[in-house]
PDB file of C-alpha atoms and ligand atoms in Angstrom:
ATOM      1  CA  UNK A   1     -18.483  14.088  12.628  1.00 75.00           C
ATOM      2  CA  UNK A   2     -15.327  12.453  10.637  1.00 72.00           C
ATOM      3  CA  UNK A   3     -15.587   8.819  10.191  1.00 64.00           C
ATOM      4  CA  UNK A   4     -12.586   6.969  10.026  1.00 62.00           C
ATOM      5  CA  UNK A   5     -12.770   5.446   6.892  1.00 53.00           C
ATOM      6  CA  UNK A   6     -12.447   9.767   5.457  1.00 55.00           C
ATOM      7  CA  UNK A   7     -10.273  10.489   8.547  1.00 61.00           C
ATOM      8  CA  UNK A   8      -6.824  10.813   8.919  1.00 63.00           C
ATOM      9  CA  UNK A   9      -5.128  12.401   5.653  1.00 62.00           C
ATOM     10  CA  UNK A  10      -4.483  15.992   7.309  1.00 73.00           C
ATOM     11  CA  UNK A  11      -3.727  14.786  10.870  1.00 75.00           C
ATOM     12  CA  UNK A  12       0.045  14.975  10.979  1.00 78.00           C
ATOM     13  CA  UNK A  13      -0.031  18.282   8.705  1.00 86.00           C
ATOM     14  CA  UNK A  14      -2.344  20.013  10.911  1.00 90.00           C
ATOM     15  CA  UNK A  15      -0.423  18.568  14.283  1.00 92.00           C
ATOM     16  CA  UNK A  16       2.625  19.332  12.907  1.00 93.00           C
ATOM     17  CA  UNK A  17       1.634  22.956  11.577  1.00 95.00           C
ATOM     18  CA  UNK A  18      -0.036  23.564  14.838  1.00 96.00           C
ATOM     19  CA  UNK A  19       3.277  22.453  16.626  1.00 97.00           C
ATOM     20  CA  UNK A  20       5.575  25.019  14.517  1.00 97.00           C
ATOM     21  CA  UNK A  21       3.515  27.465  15.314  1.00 97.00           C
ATOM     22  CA  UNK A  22       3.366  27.081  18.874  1.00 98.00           C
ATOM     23  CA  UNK A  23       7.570  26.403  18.518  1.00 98.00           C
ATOM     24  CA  UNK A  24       7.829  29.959  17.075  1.00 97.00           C
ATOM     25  CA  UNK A  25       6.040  31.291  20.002  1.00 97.00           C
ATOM     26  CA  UNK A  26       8.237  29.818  22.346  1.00 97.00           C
ATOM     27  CA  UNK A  27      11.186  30.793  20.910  1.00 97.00           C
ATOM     28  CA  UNK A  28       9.469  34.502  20.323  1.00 97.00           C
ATOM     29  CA  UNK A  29       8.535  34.518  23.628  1.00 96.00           C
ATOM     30  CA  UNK A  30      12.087  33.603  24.949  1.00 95.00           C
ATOM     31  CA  UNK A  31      13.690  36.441  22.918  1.00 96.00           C
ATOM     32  CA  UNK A  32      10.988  38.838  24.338  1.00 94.00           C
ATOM     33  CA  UNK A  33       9.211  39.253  21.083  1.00 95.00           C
ATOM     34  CA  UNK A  34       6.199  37.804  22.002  1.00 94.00           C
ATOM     35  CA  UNK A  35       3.478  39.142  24.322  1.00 93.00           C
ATOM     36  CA  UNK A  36       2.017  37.492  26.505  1.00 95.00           C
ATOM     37  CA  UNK A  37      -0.426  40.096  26.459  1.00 95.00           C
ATOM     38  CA  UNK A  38      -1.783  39.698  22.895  1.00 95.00           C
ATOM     39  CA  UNK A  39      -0.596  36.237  22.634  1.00 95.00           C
ATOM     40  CA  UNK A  40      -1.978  33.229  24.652  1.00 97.00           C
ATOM     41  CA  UNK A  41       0.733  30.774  23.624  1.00 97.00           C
ATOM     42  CA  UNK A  42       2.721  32.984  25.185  1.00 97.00           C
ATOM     43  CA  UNK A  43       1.313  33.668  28.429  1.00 97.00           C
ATOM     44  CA  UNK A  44       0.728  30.046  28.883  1.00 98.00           C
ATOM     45  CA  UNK A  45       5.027  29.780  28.319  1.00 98.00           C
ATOM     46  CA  UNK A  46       5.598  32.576  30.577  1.00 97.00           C
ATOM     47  CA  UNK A  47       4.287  30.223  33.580  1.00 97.00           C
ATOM     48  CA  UNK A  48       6.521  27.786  33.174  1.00 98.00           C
ATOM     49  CA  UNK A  49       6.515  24.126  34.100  1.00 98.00           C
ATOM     50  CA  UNK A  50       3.915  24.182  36.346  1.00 98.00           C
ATOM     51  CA  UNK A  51       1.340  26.503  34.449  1.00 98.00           C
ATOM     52  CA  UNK A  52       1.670  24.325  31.481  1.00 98.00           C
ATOM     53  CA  UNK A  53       1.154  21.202  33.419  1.00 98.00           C
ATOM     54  CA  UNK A  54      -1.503  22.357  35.931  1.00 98.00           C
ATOM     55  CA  UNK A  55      -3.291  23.706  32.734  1.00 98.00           C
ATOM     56  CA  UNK A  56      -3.388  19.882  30.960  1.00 98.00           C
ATOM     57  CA  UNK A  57      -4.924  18.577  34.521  1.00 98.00           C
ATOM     58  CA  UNK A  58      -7.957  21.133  34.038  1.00 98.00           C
ATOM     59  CA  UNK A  59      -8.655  20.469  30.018  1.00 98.00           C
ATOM     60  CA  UNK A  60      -8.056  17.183  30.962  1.00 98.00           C
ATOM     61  CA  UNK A  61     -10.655  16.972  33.012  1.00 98.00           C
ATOM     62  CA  UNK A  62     -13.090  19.349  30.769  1.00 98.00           C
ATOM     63  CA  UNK A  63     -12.848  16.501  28.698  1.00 98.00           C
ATOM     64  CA  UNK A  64     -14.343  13.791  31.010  1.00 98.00           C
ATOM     65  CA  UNK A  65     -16.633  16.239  31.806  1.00 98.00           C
ATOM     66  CA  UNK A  66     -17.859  16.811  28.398  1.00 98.00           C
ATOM     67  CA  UNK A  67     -17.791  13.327  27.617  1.00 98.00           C
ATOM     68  CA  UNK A  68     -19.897  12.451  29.843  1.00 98.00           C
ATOM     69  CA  UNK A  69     -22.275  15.026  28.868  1.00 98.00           C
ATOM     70  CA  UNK A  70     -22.344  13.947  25.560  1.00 98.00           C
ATOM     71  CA  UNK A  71     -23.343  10.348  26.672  1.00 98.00           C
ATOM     72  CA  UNK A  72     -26.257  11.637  28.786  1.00 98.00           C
ATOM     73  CA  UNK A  73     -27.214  13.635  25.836  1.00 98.00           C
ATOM     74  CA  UNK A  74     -27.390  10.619  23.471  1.00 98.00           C
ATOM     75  CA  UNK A  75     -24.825  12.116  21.448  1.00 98.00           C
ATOM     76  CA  UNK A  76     -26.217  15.017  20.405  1.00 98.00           C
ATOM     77  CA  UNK A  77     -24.913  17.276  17.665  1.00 98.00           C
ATOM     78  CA  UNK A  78     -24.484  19.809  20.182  1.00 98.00           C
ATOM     79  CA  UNK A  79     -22.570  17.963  23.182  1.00 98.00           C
ATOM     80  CA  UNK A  80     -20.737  16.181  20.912  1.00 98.00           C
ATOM     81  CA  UNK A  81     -19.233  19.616  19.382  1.00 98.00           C
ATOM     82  CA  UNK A  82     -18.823  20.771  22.933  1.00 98.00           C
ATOM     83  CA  UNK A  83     -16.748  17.390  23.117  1.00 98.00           C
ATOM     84  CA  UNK A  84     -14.687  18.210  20.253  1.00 98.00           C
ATOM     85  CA  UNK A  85     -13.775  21.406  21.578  1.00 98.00           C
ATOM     86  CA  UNK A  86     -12.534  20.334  25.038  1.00 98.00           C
ATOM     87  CA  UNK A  87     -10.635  17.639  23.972  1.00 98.00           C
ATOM     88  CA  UNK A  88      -8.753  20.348  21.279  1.00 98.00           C
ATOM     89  CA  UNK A  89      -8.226  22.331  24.431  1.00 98.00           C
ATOM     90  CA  UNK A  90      -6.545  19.568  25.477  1.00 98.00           C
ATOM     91  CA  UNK A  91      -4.594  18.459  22.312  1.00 98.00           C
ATOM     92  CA  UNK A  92      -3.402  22.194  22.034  1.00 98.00           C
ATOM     93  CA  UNK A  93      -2.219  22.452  25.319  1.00 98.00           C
ATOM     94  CA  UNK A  94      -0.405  18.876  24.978  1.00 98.00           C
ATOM     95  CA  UNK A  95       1.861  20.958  22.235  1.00 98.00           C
ATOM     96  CA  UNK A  96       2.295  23.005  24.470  1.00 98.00           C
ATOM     97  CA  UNK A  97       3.742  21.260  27.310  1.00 98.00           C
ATOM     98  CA  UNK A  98       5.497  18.772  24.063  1.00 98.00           C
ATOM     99  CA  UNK A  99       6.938  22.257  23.337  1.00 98.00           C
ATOM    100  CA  UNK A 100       8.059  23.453  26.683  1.00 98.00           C
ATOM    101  CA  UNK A 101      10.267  20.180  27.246  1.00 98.00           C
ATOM    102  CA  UNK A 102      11.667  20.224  23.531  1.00 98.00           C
ATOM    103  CA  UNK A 103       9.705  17.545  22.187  1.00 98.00           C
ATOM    104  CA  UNK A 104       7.093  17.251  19.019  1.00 96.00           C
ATOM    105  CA  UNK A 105       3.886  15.822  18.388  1.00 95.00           C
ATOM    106  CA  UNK A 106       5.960  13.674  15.929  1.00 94.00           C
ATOM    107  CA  UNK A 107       7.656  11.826  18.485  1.00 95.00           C
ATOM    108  CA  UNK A 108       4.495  11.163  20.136  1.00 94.00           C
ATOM    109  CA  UNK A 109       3.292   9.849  16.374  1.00 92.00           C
ATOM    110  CA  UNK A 110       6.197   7.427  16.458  1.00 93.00           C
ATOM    111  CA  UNK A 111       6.032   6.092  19.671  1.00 95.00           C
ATOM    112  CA  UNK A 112       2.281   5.053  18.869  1.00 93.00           C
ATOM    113  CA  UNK A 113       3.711   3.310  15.753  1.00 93.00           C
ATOM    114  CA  UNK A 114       5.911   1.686  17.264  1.00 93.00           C
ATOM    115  CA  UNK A 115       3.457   0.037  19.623  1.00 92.00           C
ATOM    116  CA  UNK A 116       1.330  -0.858  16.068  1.00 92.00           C
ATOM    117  CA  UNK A 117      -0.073  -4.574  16.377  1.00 89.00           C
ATOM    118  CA  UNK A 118       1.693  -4.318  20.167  1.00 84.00           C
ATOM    119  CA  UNK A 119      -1.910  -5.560  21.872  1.00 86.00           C
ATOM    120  CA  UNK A 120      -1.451  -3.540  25.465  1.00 85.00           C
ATOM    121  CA  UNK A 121      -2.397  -7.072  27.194  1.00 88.00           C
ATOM    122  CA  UNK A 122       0.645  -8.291  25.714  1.00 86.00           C
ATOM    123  CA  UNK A 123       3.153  -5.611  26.160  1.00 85.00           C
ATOM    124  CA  UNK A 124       1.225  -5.417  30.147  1.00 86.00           C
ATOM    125  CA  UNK A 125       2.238  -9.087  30.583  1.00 88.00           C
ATOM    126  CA  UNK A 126       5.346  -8.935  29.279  1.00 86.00           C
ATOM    127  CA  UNK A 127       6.462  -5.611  31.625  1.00 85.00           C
ATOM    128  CA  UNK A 128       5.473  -8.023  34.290  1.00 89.00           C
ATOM    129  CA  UNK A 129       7.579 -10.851  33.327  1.00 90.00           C
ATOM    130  CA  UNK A 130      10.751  -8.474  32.958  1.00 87.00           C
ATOM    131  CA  UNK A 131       9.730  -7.178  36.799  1.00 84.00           C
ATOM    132  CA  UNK A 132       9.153  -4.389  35.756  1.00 65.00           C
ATOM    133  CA  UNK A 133       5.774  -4.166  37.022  1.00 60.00           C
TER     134      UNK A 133
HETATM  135  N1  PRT B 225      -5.296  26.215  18.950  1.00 57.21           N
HETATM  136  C1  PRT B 225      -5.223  27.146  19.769  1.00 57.21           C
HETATM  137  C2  PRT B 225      -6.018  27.144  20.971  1.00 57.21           C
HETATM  138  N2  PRT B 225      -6.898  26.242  21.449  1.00 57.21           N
HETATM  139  C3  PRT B 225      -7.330  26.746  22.617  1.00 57.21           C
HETATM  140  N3  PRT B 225      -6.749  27.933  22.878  1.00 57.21           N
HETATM  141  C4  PRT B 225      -6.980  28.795  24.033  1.00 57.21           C
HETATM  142  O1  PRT B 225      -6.904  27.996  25.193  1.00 57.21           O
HETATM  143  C5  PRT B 225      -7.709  28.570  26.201  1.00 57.21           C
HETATM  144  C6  PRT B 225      -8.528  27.443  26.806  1.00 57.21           C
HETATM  145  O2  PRT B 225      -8.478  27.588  28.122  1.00 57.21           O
HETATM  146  P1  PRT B 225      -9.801  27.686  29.005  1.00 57.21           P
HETATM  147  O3  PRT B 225     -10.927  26.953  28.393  1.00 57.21           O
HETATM  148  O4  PRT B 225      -9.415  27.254  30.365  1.00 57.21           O
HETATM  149  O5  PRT B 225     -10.129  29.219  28.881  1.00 57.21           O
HETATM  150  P2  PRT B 225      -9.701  30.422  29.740  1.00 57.21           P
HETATM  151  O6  PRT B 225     -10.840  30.675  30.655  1.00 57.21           O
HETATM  152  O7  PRT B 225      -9.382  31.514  28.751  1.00 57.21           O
HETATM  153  O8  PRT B 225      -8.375  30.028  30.573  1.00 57.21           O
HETATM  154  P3  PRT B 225      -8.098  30.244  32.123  1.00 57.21           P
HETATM  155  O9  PRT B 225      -8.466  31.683  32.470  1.00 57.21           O
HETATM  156  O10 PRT B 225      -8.923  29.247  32.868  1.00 57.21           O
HETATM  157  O11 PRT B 225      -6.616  29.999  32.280  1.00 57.21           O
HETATM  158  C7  PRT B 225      -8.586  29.629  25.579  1.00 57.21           C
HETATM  159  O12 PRT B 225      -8.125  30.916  25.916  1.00 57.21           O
HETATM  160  C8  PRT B 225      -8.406  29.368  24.083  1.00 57.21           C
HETATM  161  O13 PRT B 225      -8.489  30.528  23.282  1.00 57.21           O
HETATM  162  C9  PRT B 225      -5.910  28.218  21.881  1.00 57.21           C
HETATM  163  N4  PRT B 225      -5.077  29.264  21.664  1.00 57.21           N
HETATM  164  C10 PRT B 225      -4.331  29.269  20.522  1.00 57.21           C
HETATM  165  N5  PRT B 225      -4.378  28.244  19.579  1.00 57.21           N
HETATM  166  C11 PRT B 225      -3.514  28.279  18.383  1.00 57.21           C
HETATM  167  O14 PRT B 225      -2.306  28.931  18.701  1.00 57.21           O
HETATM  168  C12 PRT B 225      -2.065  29.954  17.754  1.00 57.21           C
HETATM  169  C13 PRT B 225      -1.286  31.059  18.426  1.00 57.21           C
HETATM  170  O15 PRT B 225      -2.089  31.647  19.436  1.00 57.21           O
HETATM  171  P4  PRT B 225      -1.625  32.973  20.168  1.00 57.21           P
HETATM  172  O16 PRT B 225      -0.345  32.652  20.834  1.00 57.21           O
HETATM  173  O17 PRT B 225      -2.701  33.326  21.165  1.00 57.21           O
HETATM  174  O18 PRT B 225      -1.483  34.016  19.110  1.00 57.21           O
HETATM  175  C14 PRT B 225      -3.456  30.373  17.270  1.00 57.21           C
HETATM  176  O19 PRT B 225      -3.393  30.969  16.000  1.00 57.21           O
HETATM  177  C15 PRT B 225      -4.163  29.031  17.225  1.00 57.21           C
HETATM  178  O20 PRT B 225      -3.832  28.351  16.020  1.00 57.21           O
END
């Protein structure tokens, strides 16, 4: 498995890639170029809102699932690959649903940098000052 100190290089390439890929299927799909036949991307836009959404609830939870497999397997080699792939499930199907409401993983990328050196206890505390908590 990556470490972190080797890590992150390709991540935004490979997010972003991913996310013009899935774009073009969207946009293939609304012109009726893309099947949803041959093409899951496309399937998955031709249910809409809710098919999108229901779809991140069940990798979502895939994911627990197969993280907490991995921890009663010590962290095997093998759960921890069956990790990996659930939680891509779930990353790919995030680009998805970032795609169906016009959005990119980039925003995502700079909302997280924007809450750099933000600790969450802070930010928590100060929500609740401003009542908004
Ligand atoms: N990265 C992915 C990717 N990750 C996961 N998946 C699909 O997501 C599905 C995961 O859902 P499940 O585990 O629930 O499997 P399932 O049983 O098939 O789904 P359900 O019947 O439960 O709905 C599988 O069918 C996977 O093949 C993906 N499908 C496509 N991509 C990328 O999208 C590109 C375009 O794909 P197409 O639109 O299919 O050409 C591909 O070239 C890939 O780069």
């Amino acid at each position: 498995m990556t470490s972190s100190a080797n890590s992150s290089k390709n991540l935004d390439s490979a997010l972003a890639h991913l996310a013009d890929v899935v774009d073009q299927r969207r946009d293939a799909f609304k012109l009726g170029i893309a099947d949803p036949k041959t093409s899951y991307t496309a399937l998955l836009f031709s249910k809409g809102d809710d098919g999108i959404l229901k779809k991140i609830g069940e990798e979502a939870t895939e994911t627990v699932m197969a993280a907490k497999d991995a921890r009663h397997a010590g962290l095997s080699a093998q759960h921890q690959q069956l990790f990996v792939g659930e939680m891509a499930d779930l990353w790919f199907h995030c680009l998805i649903a970032l795609s169906q409401f016009e959005l990119r993983p980039e925003d995502i990328i700079a909302e997280l940098e924007g809450r750099l050196g933000t600790s969450g206890i802070e930010e928590k505390a100060a929500r609740k000052a401003a009542g908004q908590e």
